[in-house]
Amino acid sequence: DVKVTQSSRYLVKRTGEKVFLECVQDMDHENMFWYRQDPGLGLRLIYFSYDVKMKEKGDIPEGYSVSREKKERFSLILESASTNQTSMYLCASSSKEKLAKGTQYFGPGTRLLVL
Amino acid sequence: AQTVTQSQPEMSVQEAETVTLSCTYDTSESDYYLFWYKQPPSRQMILVIRQEAYKQQNATENRFSVNFQKAAKSFSLKISDSQLGDAAMYFCAYRSSNFGNEKLTFGTGTRLTIIP
């Protein structure tokens, strides 16, 4: 089974702090994704990565950056946390293999509160 | 750009009954994938069912089935014999079949409550 883990389930930070959210997958997937989930808005893509050291902006990249130095690890960075970044953050991974049909596997999520 | 619409923010169903969750999408592509994901309270999001647009046959996974109407751009999820464990947020999602386009576009979700 695919396992996607995230470094924290709950996180409380102060406005202006630099925040690191980490995601690790154990299935050698090429693709990794960061979403934020807000009530009534569904999941919105922040950034994604097709390969090591590759990154692409999603729909709402402002205020975020990412890092992918190793294939299994994808980090989301909030350079200077703001209260409007309080949200649930979900990491996902998927295989490029055609047979996988792009199915994404999700981590348990990190609920971030910025005070 | 593709969009996915779930017009039912909340639904409820009696245990053992059948419920249908609606999803519509907008795309100009002819080949794509559609997904239903389930997110139980405080638990991980998991795939429920997947449909490939070029397949006319509706996908089925045990008690879960879809009604895929390509011309109408509709993709509803039917849950038969509802169980307490089916209580969750359900998200509909779209993915292009173009190689290299790995993004999923999600709807806003439907919260399903099961009434004992």
Short mmCIF file of C-alpha atoms in Angstrom, two decimals:
data_model
loop_
_atom_site.label_atom_id
_atom_site.label_comp_id
_atom_site.label_asym_id
_atom_site.label_seq_id
_atom_site.Cartn_x
_atom_site.Cartn_y
_atom_site.Cartn_z
CA ASP A 1 0.00 0.00 0.00
CA VAL A 2 1.07 3.54 -0.70
CA LYS A 3 1.95 5.46 2.39
CA VAL A 4 2.09 9.23 2.45
CA THR A 5 3.05 10.79 5.75
CA GLN A 6 3.11 14.39 6.90
CA SER A 7 5.37 15.71 9.61
CA SER A 8 2.65 17.13 11.87
CA ARG A 9 -1.09 16.65 12.32
CA TYR A 10 -1.54 19.97 14.13
CA LEU A 11 0.63 23.07 14.14
CA VAL A 12 0.25 26.46 15.80
CA LYS A 13 2.46 29.32 14.59
CA ARG A 14 2.74 33.07 15.03
CA THR A 15 2.24 35.62 12.27
CA GLY A 16 5.54 36.26 10.50
CA GLU A 17 7.12 32.92 11.38
CA LYS A 18 8.67 30.74 8.72
CA VAL A 19 6.82 27.42 8.60
CA PHE A 20 7.95 24.13 7.12
CA LEU A 21 5.51 21.35 6.31
CA GLU A 22 7.06 18.07 5.24
CA CYS A 23 5.65 15.21 3.26
CA VAL A 24 7.20 11.80 2.59
CA GLN A 25 5.94 9.03 0.32
CA ASP A 26 7.27 5.49 0.18
CA MET A 27 6.12 4.33 -3.27
CA ASP A 28 8.78 5.91 -5.47
CA HIS A 29 6.17 8.19 -7.05
CA GLU A 30 7.44 10.84 -9.43
CA ASN A 31 4.66 13.35 -8.78
CA MET A 32 3.96 15.13 -5.52
CA PHE A 33 1.40 17.80 -4.69
CA TRP A 34 0.49 20.28 -1.98
CA TYR A 35 -3.14 21.37 -1.53
CA ARG A 36 -4.94 23.50 0.97
CA GLN A 37 -8.45 22.55 2.02
CA ASP A 38 -10.92 25.17 3.24
CA PRO A 39 -14.64 24.72 3.97
CA GLY A 40 -16.75 25.50 0.94
CA LEU A 41 -13.72 25.80 -1.32
CA GLY A 42 -12.67 22.17 -1.67
CA LEU A 43 -9.03 21.40 -2.37
CA ARG A 44 -6.92 23.99 -4.12
CA LEU A 45 -3.53 23.18 -5.58
CA ILE A 46 -0.64 25.24 -4.23
CA TYR A 47 2.41 23.65 -5.90
CA PHE A 48 3.35 20.39 -7.48
CA SER A 49 6.50 18.60 -8.58
CA TYR A 50 7.06 16.17 -11.44
CA ASP A 51 10.55 15.17 -10.41
CA VAL A 52 13.38 15.90 -8.06
CA LYS A 53 14.24 19.61 -8.05
CA MET A 54 11.31 20.34 -10.36
CA LYS A 55 8.39 22.45 -9.25
CA GLU A 56 5.37 24.05 -10.85
CA LYS A 57 2.95 26.62 -9.49
CA GLY A 58 -0.58 25.53 -8.89
CA ASP A 59 -3.64 27.73 -8.58
CA ILE A 60 -2.74 29.56 -5.37
CA PRO A 61 1.07 29.73 -4.99
CA GLU A 62 1.29 33.22 -3.47
CA GLY A 63 2.92 33.22 -0.05
CA TYR A 64 4.27 29.69 -0.45
CA SER A 65 7.36 27.99 -1.81
CA VAL A 66 8.39 24.35 -2.09
CA SER A 67 11.46 22.20 -2.10
CA ARG A 68 12.08 18.74 -3.53
CA GLU A 69 15.65 17.66 -2.97
CA LYS A 70 14.85 13.94 -2.80
CA LYS A 71 12.28 11.95 -4.71
CA GLU A 72 10.40 10.81 -1.61
CA ARG A 73 10.20 14.18 0.15
CA PHE A 74 8.30 17.34 -0.76
CA SER A 75 8.34 20.33 1.56
CA LEU A 76 5.97 23.27 1.66
CA ILE A 77 7.35 26.51 3.07
CA LEU A 78 5.38 29.47 4.31
CA GLU A 79 7.99 32.22 4.13
CA SER A 80 6.15 34.54 6.52
CA ALA A 81 3.00 32.99 7.92
CA SER A 82 -0.16 35.08 7.89
CA THR A 83 -3.55 34.46 9.49
CA ASN A 84 -5.15 33.85 6.10
CA GLN A 85 -2.91 30.81 5.74
CA THR A 86 -4.72 29.09 8.59
CA SER A 87 -6.00 25.97 6.87
CA MET A 88 -5.73 22.22 6.40
CA TYR A 89 -2.77 21.28 4.20
CA LEU A 90 -2.82 18.02 2.29
CA CYS A 91 0.06 16.36 0.53
CA ALA A 92 -0.45 13.80 -2.23
CA SER A 93 1.64 11.69 -4.59
CA SER A 94 1.03 9.83 -7.82
CA SER A 95 2.85 7.69 -10.34
CA LYS A 96 3.57 8.79 -13.91
CA GLU A 97 2.90 5.26 -15.15
CA LYS A 98 -0.01 5.27 -17.58
CA LEU A 99 -1.62 2.31 -15.82
CA ALA A 100 -1.85 4.35 -12.64
CA LYS A 101 -4.19 6.77 -14.45
CA GLY A 102 -3.05 9.64 -12.29
CA THR A 103 -4.63 8.38 -9.09
CA GLN A 104 -3.35 10.47 -6.22
CA TYR A 105 -2.68 9.14 -2.73
CA PHE A 106 -3.07 11.52 0.16
CA GLY A 107 -1.40 12.09 3.49
CA PRO A 108 -3.40 12.60 6.70
CA GLY A 109 -3.16 16.39 6.50
CA THR A 110 -1.68 19.11 8.69
CA ARG A 111 -4.08 21.49 10.37
CA LEU A 112 -2.21 24.80 10.66
CA LEU A 113 -3.36 27.65 12.88
CA VAL A 114 -1.59 30.99 12.47
CA LEU A 115 -2.16 33.40 15.36
CA ALA B 1 -9.68 25.59 -17.67
CA GLN B 2 -11.63 22.71 -16.32
CA THR B 3 -14.11 23.21 -13.52
CA VAL B 4 -15.89 20.72 -11.28
CA THR B 5 -19.16 21.54 -9.55
CA GLN B 6 -20.77 19.72 -6.64
CA SER B 7 -24.08 21.44 -6.04
CA GLN B 8 -25.01 19.58 -2.84
CA PRO B 9 -22.95 20.84 0.13
CA GLU B 10 -24.69 18.37 2.45
CA MET B 11 -26.70 15.19 2.05
CA SER B 12 -28.15 12.70 4.48
CA VAL B 13 -29.47 9.19 4.10
CA GLN B 14 -30.95 6.52 6.31
CA GLU B 15 -28.72 3.57 7.03
CA ALA B 16 -29.24 0.77 4.45
CA GLU B 17 -30.82 3.16 1.94
CA THR B 18 -29.36 4.41 -1.34
CA VAL B 19 -28.04 7.90 -1.94
CA THR B 20 -26.74 9.66 -5.05
CA LEU B 21 -24.19 12.48 -4.96
CA SER B 22 -24.06 14.81 -7.96
CA CYS B 23 -21.08 16.15 -9.86
CA THR B 24 -20.85 18.09 -13.09
CA TYR B 25 -17.75 19.28 -14.87
CA ASP B 26 -16.76 21.47 -17.72
CA THR B 27 -14.05 20.58 -20.22
CA SER B 28 -13.26 20.84 -23.90
CA GLU B 29 -11.21 17.65 -23.85
CA SER B 30 -12.50 14.33 -25.12
CA ASP B 31 -10.37 12.03 -23.00
CA TYR B 32 -9.94 12.40 -19.26
CA TYR B 33 -10.38 10.69 -15.90
CA LEU B 34 -12.94 11.32 -13.22
CA PHE B 35 -12.61 10.37 -9.58
CA TRP B 36 -14.61 10.24 -6.40
CA TYR B 37 -12.60 10.60 -3.21
CA LYS B 38 -13.84 10.08 0.34
CA GLN B 39 -12.53 11.93 3.41
CA PRO B 40 -13.87 10.47 6.67
CA PRO B 41 -13.83 12.76 9.73
CA SER B 42 -10.23 13.31 10.88
CA ARG B 43 -8.99 10.60 8.55
CA GLN B 44 -7.07 10.31 5.31
CA MET B 45 -8.62 11.00 1.91
CA ILE B 46 -9.00 7.78 -0.08
CA LEU B 47 -10.04 6.92 -3.60
CA VAL B 48 -13.55 5.52 -3.90
CA ILE B 49 -13.92 5.00 -7.62
CA ARG B 50 -12.42 6.08 -10.93
CA GLN B 51 -13.89 6.40 -14.44
CA GLU B 52 -12.09 6.74 -17.74
CA ALA B 53 -13.97 8.94 -20.19
CA TYR B 54 -13.36 6.69 -23.19
CA LYS B 55 -15.09 3.79 -21.42
CA GLN B 56 -18.83 3.79 -21.87
CA GLN B 57 -19.40 1.30 -19.07
CA ASN B 58 -20.00 2.84 -15.67
CA ALA B 59 -17.43 1.96 -13.04
CA THR B 60 -18.50 -0.09 -10.02
CA GLU B 61 -16.73 -0.90 -6.75
CA ASN B 62 -18.84 -3.04 -4.44
CA ARG B 63 -21.62 -0.78 -3.09
CA PHE B 64 -20.33 2.25 -5.00
CA SER B 65 -21.21 2.92 -8.62
CA VAL B 66 -21.19 5.90 -10.92
CA ASN B 67 -23.56 7.23 -13.54
CA PHE B 68 -21.27 8.75 -16.15
CA GLN B 69 -23.07 10.84 -18.75
CA LYS B 70 -20.34 12.17 -21.04
CA ALA B 71 -22.52 14.34 -23.23
CA ALA B 72 -24.12 15.96 -20.22
CA LYS B 73 -20.73 16.18 -18.43
CA SER B 74 -22.23 14.56 -15.39
CA PHE B 75 -20.61 12.08 -13.01
CA SER B 76 -22.79 11.08 -10.06
CA LEU B 77 -21.89 8.61 -7.31
CA LYS B 78 -24.44 6.12 -6.06
CA ILE B 79 -23.93 4.49 -2.67
CA SER B 80 -26.14 1.47 -2.09
CA ASP B 81 -26.97 -0.05 1.29
CA SER B 82 -25.48 2.94 3.11
CA GLN B 83 -23.45 2.15 6.20
CA LEU B 84 -22.37 4.29 9.15
CA GLY B 85 -18.80 4.10 7.87
CA ASP B 86 -19.83 5.89 4.68
CA ALA B 87 -20.21 9.15 6.60
CA ALA B 88 -17.59 11.48 5.12
CA MET B 89 -16.86 14.38 2.80
CA TYR B 90 -16.98 13.23 -0.79
CA PHE B 91 -15.03 15.05 -3.47
CA CYS B 92 -15.40 14.73 -7.21
CA ALA B 93 -12.24 15.35 -9.24
CA TYR B 94 -11.18 15.68 -12.87
CA ARG B 95 -7.87 14.92 -14.55
CA SER B 96 -6.85 15.39 -18.15
CA SER B 97 -5.45 12.30 -19.85
CA ASN B 98 -2.77 14.35 -21.58
CA PHE B 99 0.62 12.97 -20.68
CA GLY B 100 2.39 15.27 -18.28
CA ASN B 101 -0.77 16.95 -17.06
CA GLU B 102 -1.02 15.33 -13.67
CA LYS B 103 -3.17 17.88 -11.88
CA LEU B 104 -6.51 17.09 -10.33
CA THR B 105 -9.27 19.68 -10.25
CA PHE B 106 -11.61 19.15 -7.30
CA GLY B 107 -15.16 20.12 -6.58
CA THR B 108 -16.11 21.78 -3.30
CA GLY B 109 -17.31 18.55 -1.71
CA THR B 110 -20.50 17.03 -0.33
CA ARG B 111 -20.78 16.13 3.35
CA LEU B 112 -22.71 12.89 3.69
CA THR B 113 -24.42 12.04 6.97
CA ILE B 114 -25.74 8.56 7.67
CA ILE B 115 -28.82 8.43 9.91
CA PRO B 116 -28.96 5.28 12.04
#
